[in-house]
Coordinates of C-alpha atoms in Angstrom, one line a residue:
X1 CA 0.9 -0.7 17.8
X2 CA 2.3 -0.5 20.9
X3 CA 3.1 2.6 23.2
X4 CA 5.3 4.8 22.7
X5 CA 7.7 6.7 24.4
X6 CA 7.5 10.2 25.1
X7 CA 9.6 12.8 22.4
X8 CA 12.3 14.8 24.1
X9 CA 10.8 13.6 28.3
X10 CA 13.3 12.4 31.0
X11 CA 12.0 10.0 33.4
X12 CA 9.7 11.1 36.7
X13 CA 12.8 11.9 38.7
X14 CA 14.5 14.5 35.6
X15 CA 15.0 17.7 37.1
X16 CA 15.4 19.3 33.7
X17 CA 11.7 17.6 33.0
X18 CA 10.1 19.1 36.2
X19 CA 11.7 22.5 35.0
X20 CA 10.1 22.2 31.8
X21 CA 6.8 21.0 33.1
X22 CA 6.6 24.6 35.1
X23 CA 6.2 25.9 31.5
X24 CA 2.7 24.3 31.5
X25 CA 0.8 26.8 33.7
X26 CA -2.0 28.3 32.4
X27 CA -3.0 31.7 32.8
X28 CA -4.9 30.7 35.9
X29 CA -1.8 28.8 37.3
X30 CA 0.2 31.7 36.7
X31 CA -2.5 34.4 38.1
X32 CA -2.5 31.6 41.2
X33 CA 1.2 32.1 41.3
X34 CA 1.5 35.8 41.0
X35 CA -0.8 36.3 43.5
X36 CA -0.1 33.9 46.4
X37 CA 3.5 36.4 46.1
X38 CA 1.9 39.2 46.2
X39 CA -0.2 37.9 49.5
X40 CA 2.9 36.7 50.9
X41 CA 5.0 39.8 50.6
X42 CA 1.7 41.6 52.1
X43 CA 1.8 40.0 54.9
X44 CA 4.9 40.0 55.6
X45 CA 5.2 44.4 55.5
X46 CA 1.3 43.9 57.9
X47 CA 2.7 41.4 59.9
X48 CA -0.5 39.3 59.3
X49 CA 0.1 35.3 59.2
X50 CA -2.8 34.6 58.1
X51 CA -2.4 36.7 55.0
X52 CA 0.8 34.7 54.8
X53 CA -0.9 31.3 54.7
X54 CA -3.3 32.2 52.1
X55 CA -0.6 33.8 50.5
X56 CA 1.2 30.5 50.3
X57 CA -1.8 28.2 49.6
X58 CA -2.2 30.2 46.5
X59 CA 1.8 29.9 45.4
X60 CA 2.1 26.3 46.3
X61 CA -1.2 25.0 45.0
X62 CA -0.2 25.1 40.5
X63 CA 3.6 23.9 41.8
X64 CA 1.7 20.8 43.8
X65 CA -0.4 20.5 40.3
X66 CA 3.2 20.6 38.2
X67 CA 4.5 17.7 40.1
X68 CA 1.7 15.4 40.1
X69 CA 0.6 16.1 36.6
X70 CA 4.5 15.6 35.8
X71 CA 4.5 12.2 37.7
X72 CA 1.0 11.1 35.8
X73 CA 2.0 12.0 32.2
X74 CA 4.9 9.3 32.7
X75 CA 2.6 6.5 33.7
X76 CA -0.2 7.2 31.3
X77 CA 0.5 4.8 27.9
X78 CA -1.5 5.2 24.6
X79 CA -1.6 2.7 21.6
X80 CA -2.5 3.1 18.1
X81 CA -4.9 0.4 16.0
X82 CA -5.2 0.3 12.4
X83 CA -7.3 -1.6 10.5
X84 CA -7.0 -2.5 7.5
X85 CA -3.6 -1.0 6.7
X86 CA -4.2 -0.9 3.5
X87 CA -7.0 0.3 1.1
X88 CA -8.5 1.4 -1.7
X89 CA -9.1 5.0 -3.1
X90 CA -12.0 6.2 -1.6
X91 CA -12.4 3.6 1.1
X92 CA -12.5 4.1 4.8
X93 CA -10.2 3.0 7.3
X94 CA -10.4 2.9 11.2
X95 CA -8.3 3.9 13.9
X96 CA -8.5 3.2 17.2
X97 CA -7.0 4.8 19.8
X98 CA -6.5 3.5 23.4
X99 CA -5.2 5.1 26.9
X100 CA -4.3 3.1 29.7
X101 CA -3.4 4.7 33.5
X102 CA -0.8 2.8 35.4
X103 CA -0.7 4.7 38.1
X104 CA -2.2 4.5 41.3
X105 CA -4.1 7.7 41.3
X106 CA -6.6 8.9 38.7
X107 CA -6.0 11.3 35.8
X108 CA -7.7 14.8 35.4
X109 CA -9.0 16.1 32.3
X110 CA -7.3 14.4 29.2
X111 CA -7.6 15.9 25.5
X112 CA -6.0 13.3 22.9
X113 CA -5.2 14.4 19.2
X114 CA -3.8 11.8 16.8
X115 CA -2.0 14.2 13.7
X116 CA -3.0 12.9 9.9
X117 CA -2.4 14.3 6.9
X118 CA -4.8 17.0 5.8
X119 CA -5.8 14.7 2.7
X120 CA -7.1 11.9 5.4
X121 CA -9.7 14.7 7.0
X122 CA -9.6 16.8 9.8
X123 CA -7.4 16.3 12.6
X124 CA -9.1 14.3 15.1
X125 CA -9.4 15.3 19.0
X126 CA -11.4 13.9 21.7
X127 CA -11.8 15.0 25.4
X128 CA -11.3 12.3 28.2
X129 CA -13.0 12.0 31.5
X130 CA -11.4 10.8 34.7
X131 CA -9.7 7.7 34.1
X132 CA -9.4 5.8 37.2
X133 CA -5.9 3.8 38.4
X134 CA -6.0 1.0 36.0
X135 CA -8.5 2.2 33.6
X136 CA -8.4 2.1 30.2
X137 CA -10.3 4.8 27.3
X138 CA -11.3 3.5 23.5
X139 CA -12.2 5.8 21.3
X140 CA -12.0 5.7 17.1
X141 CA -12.3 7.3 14.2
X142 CA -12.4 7.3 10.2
X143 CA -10.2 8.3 7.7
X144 CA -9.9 8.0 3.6
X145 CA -8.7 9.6 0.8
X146 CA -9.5 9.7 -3.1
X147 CA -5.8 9.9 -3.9
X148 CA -3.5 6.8 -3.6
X149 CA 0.1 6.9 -1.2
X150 CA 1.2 6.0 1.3
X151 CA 0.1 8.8 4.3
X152 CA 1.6 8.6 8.1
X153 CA -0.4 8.6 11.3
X154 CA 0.8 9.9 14.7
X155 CA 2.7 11.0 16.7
X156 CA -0.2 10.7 19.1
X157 CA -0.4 13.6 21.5
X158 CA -2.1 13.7 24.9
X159 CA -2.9 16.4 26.7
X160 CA -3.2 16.7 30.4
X161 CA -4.9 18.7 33.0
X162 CA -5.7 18.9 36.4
X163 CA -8.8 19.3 38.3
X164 CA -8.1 23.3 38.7
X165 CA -7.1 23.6 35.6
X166 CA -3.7 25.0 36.7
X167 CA -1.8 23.3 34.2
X168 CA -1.8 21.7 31.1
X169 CA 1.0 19.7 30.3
X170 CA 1.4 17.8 26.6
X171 CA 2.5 14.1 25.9
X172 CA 3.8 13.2 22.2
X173 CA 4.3 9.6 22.0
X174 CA 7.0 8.3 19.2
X175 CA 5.5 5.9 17.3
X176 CA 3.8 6.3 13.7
X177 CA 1.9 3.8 11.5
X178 CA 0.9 4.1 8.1
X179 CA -1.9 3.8 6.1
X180 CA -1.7 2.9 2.6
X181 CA -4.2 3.6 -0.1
X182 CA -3.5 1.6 -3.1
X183 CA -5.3 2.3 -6.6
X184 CA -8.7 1.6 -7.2
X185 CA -10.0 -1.7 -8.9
X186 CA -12.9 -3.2 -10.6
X187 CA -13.6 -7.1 -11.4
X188 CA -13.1 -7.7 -14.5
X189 CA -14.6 -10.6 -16.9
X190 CA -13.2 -13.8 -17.5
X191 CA -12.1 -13.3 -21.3
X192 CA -9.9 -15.7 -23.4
X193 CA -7.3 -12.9 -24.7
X194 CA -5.1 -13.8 -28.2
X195 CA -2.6 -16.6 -27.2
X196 CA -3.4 -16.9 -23.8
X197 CA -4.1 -20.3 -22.0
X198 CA -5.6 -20.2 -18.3
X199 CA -2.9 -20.2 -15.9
X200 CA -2.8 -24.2 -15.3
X201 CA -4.1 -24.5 -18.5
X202 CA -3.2 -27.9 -20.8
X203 CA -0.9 -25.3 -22.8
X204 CA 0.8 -25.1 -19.9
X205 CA 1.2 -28.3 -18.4
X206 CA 3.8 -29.7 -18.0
X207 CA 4.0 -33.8 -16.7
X208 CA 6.4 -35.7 -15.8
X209 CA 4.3 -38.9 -15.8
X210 CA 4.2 -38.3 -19.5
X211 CA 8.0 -38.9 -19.8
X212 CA 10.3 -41.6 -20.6
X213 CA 11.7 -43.9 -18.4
X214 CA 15.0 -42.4 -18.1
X215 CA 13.3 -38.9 -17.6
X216 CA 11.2 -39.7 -15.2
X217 CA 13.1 -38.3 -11.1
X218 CA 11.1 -40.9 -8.7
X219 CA 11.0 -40.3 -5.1
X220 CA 10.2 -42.2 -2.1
X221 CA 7.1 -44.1 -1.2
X222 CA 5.3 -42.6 1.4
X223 CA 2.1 -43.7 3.2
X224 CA -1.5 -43.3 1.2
X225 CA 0.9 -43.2 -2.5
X226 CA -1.2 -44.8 -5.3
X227 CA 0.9 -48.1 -5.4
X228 CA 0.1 -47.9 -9.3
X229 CA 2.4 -45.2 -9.5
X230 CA 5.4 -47.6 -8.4
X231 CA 8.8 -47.0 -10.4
X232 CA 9.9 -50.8 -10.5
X233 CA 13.1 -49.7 -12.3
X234 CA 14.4 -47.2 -9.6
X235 CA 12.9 -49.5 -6.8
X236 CA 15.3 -51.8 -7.8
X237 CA 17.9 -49.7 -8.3
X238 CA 17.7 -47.6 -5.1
X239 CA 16.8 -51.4 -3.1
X240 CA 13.7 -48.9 -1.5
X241 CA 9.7 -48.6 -2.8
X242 CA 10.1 -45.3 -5.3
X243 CA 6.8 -44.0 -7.0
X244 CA 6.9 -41.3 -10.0
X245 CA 6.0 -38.0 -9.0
X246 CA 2.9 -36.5 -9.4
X247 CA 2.0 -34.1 -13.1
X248 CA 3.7 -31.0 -12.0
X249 CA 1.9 -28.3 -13.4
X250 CA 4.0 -25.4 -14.6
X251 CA 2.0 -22.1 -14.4
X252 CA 1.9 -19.7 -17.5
X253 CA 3.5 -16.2 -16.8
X254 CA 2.2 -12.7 -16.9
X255 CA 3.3 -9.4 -17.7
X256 CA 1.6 -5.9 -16.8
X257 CA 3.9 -2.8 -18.0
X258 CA 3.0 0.4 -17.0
X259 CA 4.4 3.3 -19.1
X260 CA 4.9 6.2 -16.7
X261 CA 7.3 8.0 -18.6
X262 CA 6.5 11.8 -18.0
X263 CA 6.6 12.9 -22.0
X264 CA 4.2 10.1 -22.2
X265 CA 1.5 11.9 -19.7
X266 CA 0.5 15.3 -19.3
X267 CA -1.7 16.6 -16.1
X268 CA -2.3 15.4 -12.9
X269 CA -5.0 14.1 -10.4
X270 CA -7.4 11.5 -10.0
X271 CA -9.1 12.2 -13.2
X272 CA -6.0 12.1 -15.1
X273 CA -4.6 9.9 -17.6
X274 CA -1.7 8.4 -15.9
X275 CA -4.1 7.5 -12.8
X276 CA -6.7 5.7 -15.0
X277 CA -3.5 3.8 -16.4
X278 CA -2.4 2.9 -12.6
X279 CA -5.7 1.9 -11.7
X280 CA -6.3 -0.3 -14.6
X281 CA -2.5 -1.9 -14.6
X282 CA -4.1 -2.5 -10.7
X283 CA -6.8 -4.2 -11.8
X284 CA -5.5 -6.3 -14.4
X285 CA -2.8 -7.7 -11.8
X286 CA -5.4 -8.8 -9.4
X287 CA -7.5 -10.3 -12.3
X288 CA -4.6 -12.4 -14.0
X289 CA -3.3 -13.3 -10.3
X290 CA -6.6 -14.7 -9.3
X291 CA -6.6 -16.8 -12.2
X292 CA -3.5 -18.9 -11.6
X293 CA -1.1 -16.7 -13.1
X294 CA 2.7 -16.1 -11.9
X295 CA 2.9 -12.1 -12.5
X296 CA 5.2 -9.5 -12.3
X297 CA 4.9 -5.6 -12.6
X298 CA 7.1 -4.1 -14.8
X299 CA 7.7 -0.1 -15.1
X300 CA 9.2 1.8 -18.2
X301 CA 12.3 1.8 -15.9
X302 CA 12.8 -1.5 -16.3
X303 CA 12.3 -2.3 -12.2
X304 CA 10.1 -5.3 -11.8
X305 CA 8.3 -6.3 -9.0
X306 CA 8.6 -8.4 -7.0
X307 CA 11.7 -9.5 -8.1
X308 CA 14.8 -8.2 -9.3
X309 CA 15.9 -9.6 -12.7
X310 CA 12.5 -10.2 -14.1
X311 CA 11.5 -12.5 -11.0
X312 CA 7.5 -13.2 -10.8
X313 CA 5.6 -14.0 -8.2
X314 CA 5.5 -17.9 -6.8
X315 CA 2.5 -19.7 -5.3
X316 CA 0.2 -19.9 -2.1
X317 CA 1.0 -17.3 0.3
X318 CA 4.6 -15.8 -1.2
X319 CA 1.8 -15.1 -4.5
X320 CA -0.3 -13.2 -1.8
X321 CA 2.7 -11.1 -0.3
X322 CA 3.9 -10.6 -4.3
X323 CA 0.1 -9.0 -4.8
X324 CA 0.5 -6.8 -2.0
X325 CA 4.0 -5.7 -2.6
X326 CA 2.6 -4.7 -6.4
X327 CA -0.1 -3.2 -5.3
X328 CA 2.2 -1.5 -2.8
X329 CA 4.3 -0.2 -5.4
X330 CA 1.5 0.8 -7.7
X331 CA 0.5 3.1 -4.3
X332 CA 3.3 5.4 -4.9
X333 CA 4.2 5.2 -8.2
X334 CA 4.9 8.3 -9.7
X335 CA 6.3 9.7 -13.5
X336 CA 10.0 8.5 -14.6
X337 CA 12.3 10.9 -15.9
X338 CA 12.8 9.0 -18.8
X339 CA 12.5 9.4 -22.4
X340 CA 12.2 5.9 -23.9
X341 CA 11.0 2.1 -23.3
X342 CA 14.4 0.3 -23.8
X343 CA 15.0 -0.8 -20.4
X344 CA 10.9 -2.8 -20.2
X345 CA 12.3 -3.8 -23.9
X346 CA 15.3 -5.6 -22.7
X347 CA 13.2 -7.1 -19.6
X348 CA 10.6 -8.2 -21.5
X349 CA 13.1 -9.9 -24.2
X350 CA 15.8 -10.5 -21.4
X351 CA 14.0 -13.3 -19.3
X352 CA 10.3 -12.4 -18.7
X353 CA 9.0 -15.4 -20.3
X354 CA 9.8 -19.1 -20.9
X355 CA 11.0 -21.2 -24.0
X356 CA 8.6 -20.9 -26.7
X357 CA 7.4 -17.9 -25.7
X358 CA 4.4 -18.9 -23.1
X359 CA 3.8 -15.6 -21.4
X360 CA 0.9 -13.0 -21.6
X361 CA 1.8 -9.2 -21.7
X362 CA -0.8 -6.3 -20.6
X363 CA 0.6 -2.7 -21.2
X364 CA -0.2 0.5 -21.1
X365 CA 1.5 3.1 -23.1
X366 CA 1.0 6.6 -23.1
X367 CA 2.0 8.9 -25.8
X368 CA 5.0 7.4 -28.3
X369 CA 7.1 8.7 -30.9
X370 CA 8.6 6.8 -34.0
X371 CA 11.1 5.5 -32.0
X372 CA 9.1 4.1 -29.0
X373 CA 5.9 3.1 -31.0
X374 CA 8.8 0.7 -33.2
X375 CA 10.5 -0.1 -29.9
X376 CA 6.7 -1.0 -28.3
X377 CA 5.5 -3.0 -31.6
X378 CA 8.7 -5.4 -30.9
X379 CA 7.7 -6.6 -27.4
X380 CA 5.5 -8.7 -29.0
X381 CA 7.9 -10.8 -29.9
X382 CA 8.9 -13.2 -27.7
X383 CA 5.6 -13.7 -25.9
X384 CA 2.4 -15.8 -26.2
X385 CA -0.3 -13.0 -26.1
X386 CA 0.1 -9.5 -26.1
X387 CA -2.9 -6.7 -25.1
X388 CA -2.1 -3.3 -25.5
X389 CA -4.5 -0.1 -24.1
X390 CA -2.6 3.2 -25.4
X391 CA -4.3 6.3 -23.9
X392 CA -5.3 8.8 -25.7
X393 CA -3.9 11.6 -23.8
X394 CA -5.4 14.4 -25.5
X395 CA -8.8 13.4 -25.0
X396 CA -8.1 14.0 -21.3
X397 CA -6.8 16.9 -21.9
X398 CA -3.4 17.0 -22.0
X399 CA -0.5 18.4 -24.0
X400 CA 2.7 16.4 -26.1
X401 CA 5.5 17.8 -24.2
X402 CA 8.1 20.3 -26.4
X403 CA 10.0 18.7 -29.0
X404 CA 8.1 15.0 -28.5
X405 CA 6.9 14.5 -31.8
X406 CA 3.6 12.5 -30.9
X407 CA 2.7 9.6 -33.5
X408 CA -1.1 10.2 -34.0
X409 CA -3.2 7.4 -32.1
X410 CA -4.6 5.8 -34.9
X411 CA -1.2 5.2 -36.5
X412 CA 0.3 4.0 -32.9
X413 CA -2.8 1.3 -33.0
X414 CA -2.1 0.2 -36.2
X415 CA 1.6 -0.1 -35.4
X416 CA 1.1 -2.2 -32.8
X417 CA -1.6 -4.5 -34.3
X418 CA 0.4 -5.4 -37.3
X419 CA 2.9 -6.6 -34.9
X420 CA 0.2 -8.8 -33.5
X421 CA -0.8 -6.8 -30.8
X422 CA -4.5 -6.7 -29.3
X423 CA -4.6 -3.0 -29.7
X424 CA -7.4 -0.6 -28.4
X425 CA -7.3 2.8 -27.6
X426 CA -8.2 4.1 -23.9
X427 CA -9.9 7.1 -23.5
X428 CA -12.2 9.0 -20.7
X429 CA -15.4 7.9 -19.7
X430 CA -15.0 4.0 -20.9
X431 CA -14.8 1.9 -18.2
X432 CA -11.7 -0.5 -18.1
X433 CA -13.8 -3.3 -17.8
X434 CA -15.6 -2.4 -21.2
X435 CA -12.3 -2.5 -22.8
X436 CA -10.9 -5.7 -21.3
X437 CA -14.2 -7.5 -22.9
X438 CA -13.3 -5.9 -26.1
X439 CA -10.0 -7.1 -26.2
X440 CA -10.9 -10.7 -25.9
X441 CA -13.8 -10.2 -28.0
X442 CA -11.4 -8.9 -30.6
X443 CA -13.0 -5.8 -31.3
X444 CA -11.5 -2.6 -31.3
X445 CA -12.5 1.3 -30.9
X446 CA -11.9 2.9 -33.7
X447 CA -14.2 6.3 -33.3
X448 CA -15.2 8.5 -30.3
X449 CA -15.7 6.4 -26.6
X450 CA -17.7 3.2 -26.9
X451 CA -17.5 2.8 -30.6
X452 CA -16.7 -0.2 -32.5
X453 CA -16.7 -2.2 -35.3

């Protein structure tokens, strides 16, 4: 980041600023002050001058320190570096911080403090040495947190002194960046999950080579083409060298819905239900991206990222900024308000997947009624694949909220597998990992944590 400018400071030349840098006397400066009067007005009733010139050395020497400090503070420039800007839960970041005098004289004493958020650590503060005209001070430090969001860094303040310690006058430059700390995740195995073909797989291929002759959209020759691949037909139709295109692969879709209803979820913090869900919708995003996938994030809400209208994310680099605006997302994520799933209903069923049916589709529900664990069991419907991890909120503790009449766990499981859901039950202390080879090893917990049959 660059510098930035200084919050509520005229220019060198504001009067109203020199006024308010007189307010940065210390209690030296002011002692100085007080008593270089007191001299003066001594030696003015004795008649001594040379009580008078002390008497004005002491006065004059903190205003002298005012102006210059005054002058300095406007030519002294401080930058912010942060890297990376964004992380995991628990992982450390750096900052670096740099000053740079561009003035001709050299600074005094300089304190710098960058302000964090008490979750990052303790506020940071160093003490600067001299820096000459032209010079330049580096200095860094570490934060991190164990709780995901998106936390604010700065304003950068500077403190300034001078050599008699007269004054101390404060700089707070403007500009902020912002770290964010996105959910953990863990690698998970390469599984083959019901209905689901690899994300260029041959169930999902689609060729135009394999098409008739009147299907087939040529385009030009261009240099190094395979001159096997010549459309004779359009060549002469066109009166230019066409070729047929090359097989197009199409690539399958993926869905991860994350229920974060609050009826669904009860208690807070890092060891809570809802975050294990957010840090295992995280994980499965990054694990069905990375293996061709176009993906979306889809909330209870019905808002999907990172398009509107149940767009999913493209190839190359737009799939890398689609990742990072999900994972974004799944930073600050928070409970909805809401009371039911019909709004991921109608984006699953409205245009989430292709014809036929060709899409995969992770959730993660919390706890459902009648209604919900009906409306869940119909998602299935109109996709290829569907995995299902339903936490079992009590287990971590938690509380149906009043008047949510809670379908029992085993009965939501069953629900969802007679649909044809890959159904398993999520609770604490089983690793998501564990239960992502379970589901494509088709075997399901049935008992207490790690069980199965």
């Amino acid at each position: 980041m660059g510098a930035g400018a200084p919050r509520g400071a005229g220019g060198p030349g504001d009067s109203g600023g020199l006024r308010a840098s007189l307010s940065g006397l210390t209690t030296r400066g002011r002692s100085f002050v007080a008593a270089g009067i007191a001299a003066a007005a001594c030696a003015y009733v004795l008649g001594q001058g040379a009580l008078l010139r002390v008497g004005l050395l002491l006065a004059l020497l903190p205003l002298i320190c005012v102006y210059a400090l005054h002058r300095t503070r406007y030519r002294v420039s401080g930058s912010r570096r942060l890297t990376p800007g964004r992380v995991p839960a628990g992982a450390e970041a750096r900052v670096q911080l740099r000053m740079d005098n561009v003035s001709r004289l050299p600074t005094g004493l300089l304190m710098l403090q960058d302000r964090v958020p008490y979750v990052l650590g303790p506020r940071p503060r160093f003490v600067l040495d001299r820096v000459e005209p032209g010079g330049r001070r580096e200095v860094s430090y570490r934060v991190r947190s164990d709780l995901r969001g998106r936390y604010p860094l700065g304003p950068l303040q500077l403190r300034l002194t001078d050599p008699f310690g007269l004054v101390e006058l404060t700089r707070s430059f403007s500009t902020y960046d912002t770290l964010t700390v996105i959910p953990r995740t863990e690698p998970l195995p390469p599984v083959r999950l019901t209905g689901e073909s690899n994300g260029y797989g041959d169930g999902s291929r689609r060729s135009l080579a394999l098409a008739g002759d009147d299907d087939v959209i040529p385009r030009g020759y261009r240099r190094g083409d395979d001159l096997r691949r010549v459309h004779w037909r359009s060549t002469a139709r066109y009166g230019e060298l066409m070729v047929r295109r090359e097989e197009q692969p199409q690539r399958s879709r993926a869905t991860v819905l994350l229920d974060t209803r609050r009826l669904a979820f009860d208690g807070a913090g890092p060891d809570s239900a809802f975050e294990w869900a957010v840090s295992a919708a995280a994980s499965s995003l990054v694990h069905v991206l990375e293996q061709g996938f176009s993906t979306r994030l889809l909330t209870d809400t019905g808002d999907s990222v990172p398009g509107e209208g149940g767009g999913f994310s493209a190839g190359g680099q737009e799939s890398a900024e689609a990742a990072g605006l999900m994972m974004d997302t799944l930073a600050v994520v928070g409970h909805s308000d809401g009371a039911g799933l019909s709004r991921a209903y109608d984006a699953v069923r409205g245009g989430g997947f292709g014809e036929g049916g060709d899409g995969l589709l992770i959730a993660f529900f919390g706890d459902l009624d009648d209604v919900q664990a009906e409306l869940a069991a119909r998602m299935r419907q109109r996709t290829s694949g569907a995995v299902a991890f339903v936490l079992d909120t009590r287990a971590w503790g938690g509380q149906p909220a009043p008047g949510h009449d809670v379908v029992p766990l085993e009965e939501r499981l069953r629900r969802l597998r007679d649909a044809g859901w890959t159904a398993l039950a999520a609770r604490p202390g089983v690793a998501f990992g564990e239960l992502w080879r379970q589901a494509g090893a088709g075997r399901f917990d049935t008992g207490t944590s790690g069980g199965r049959e």
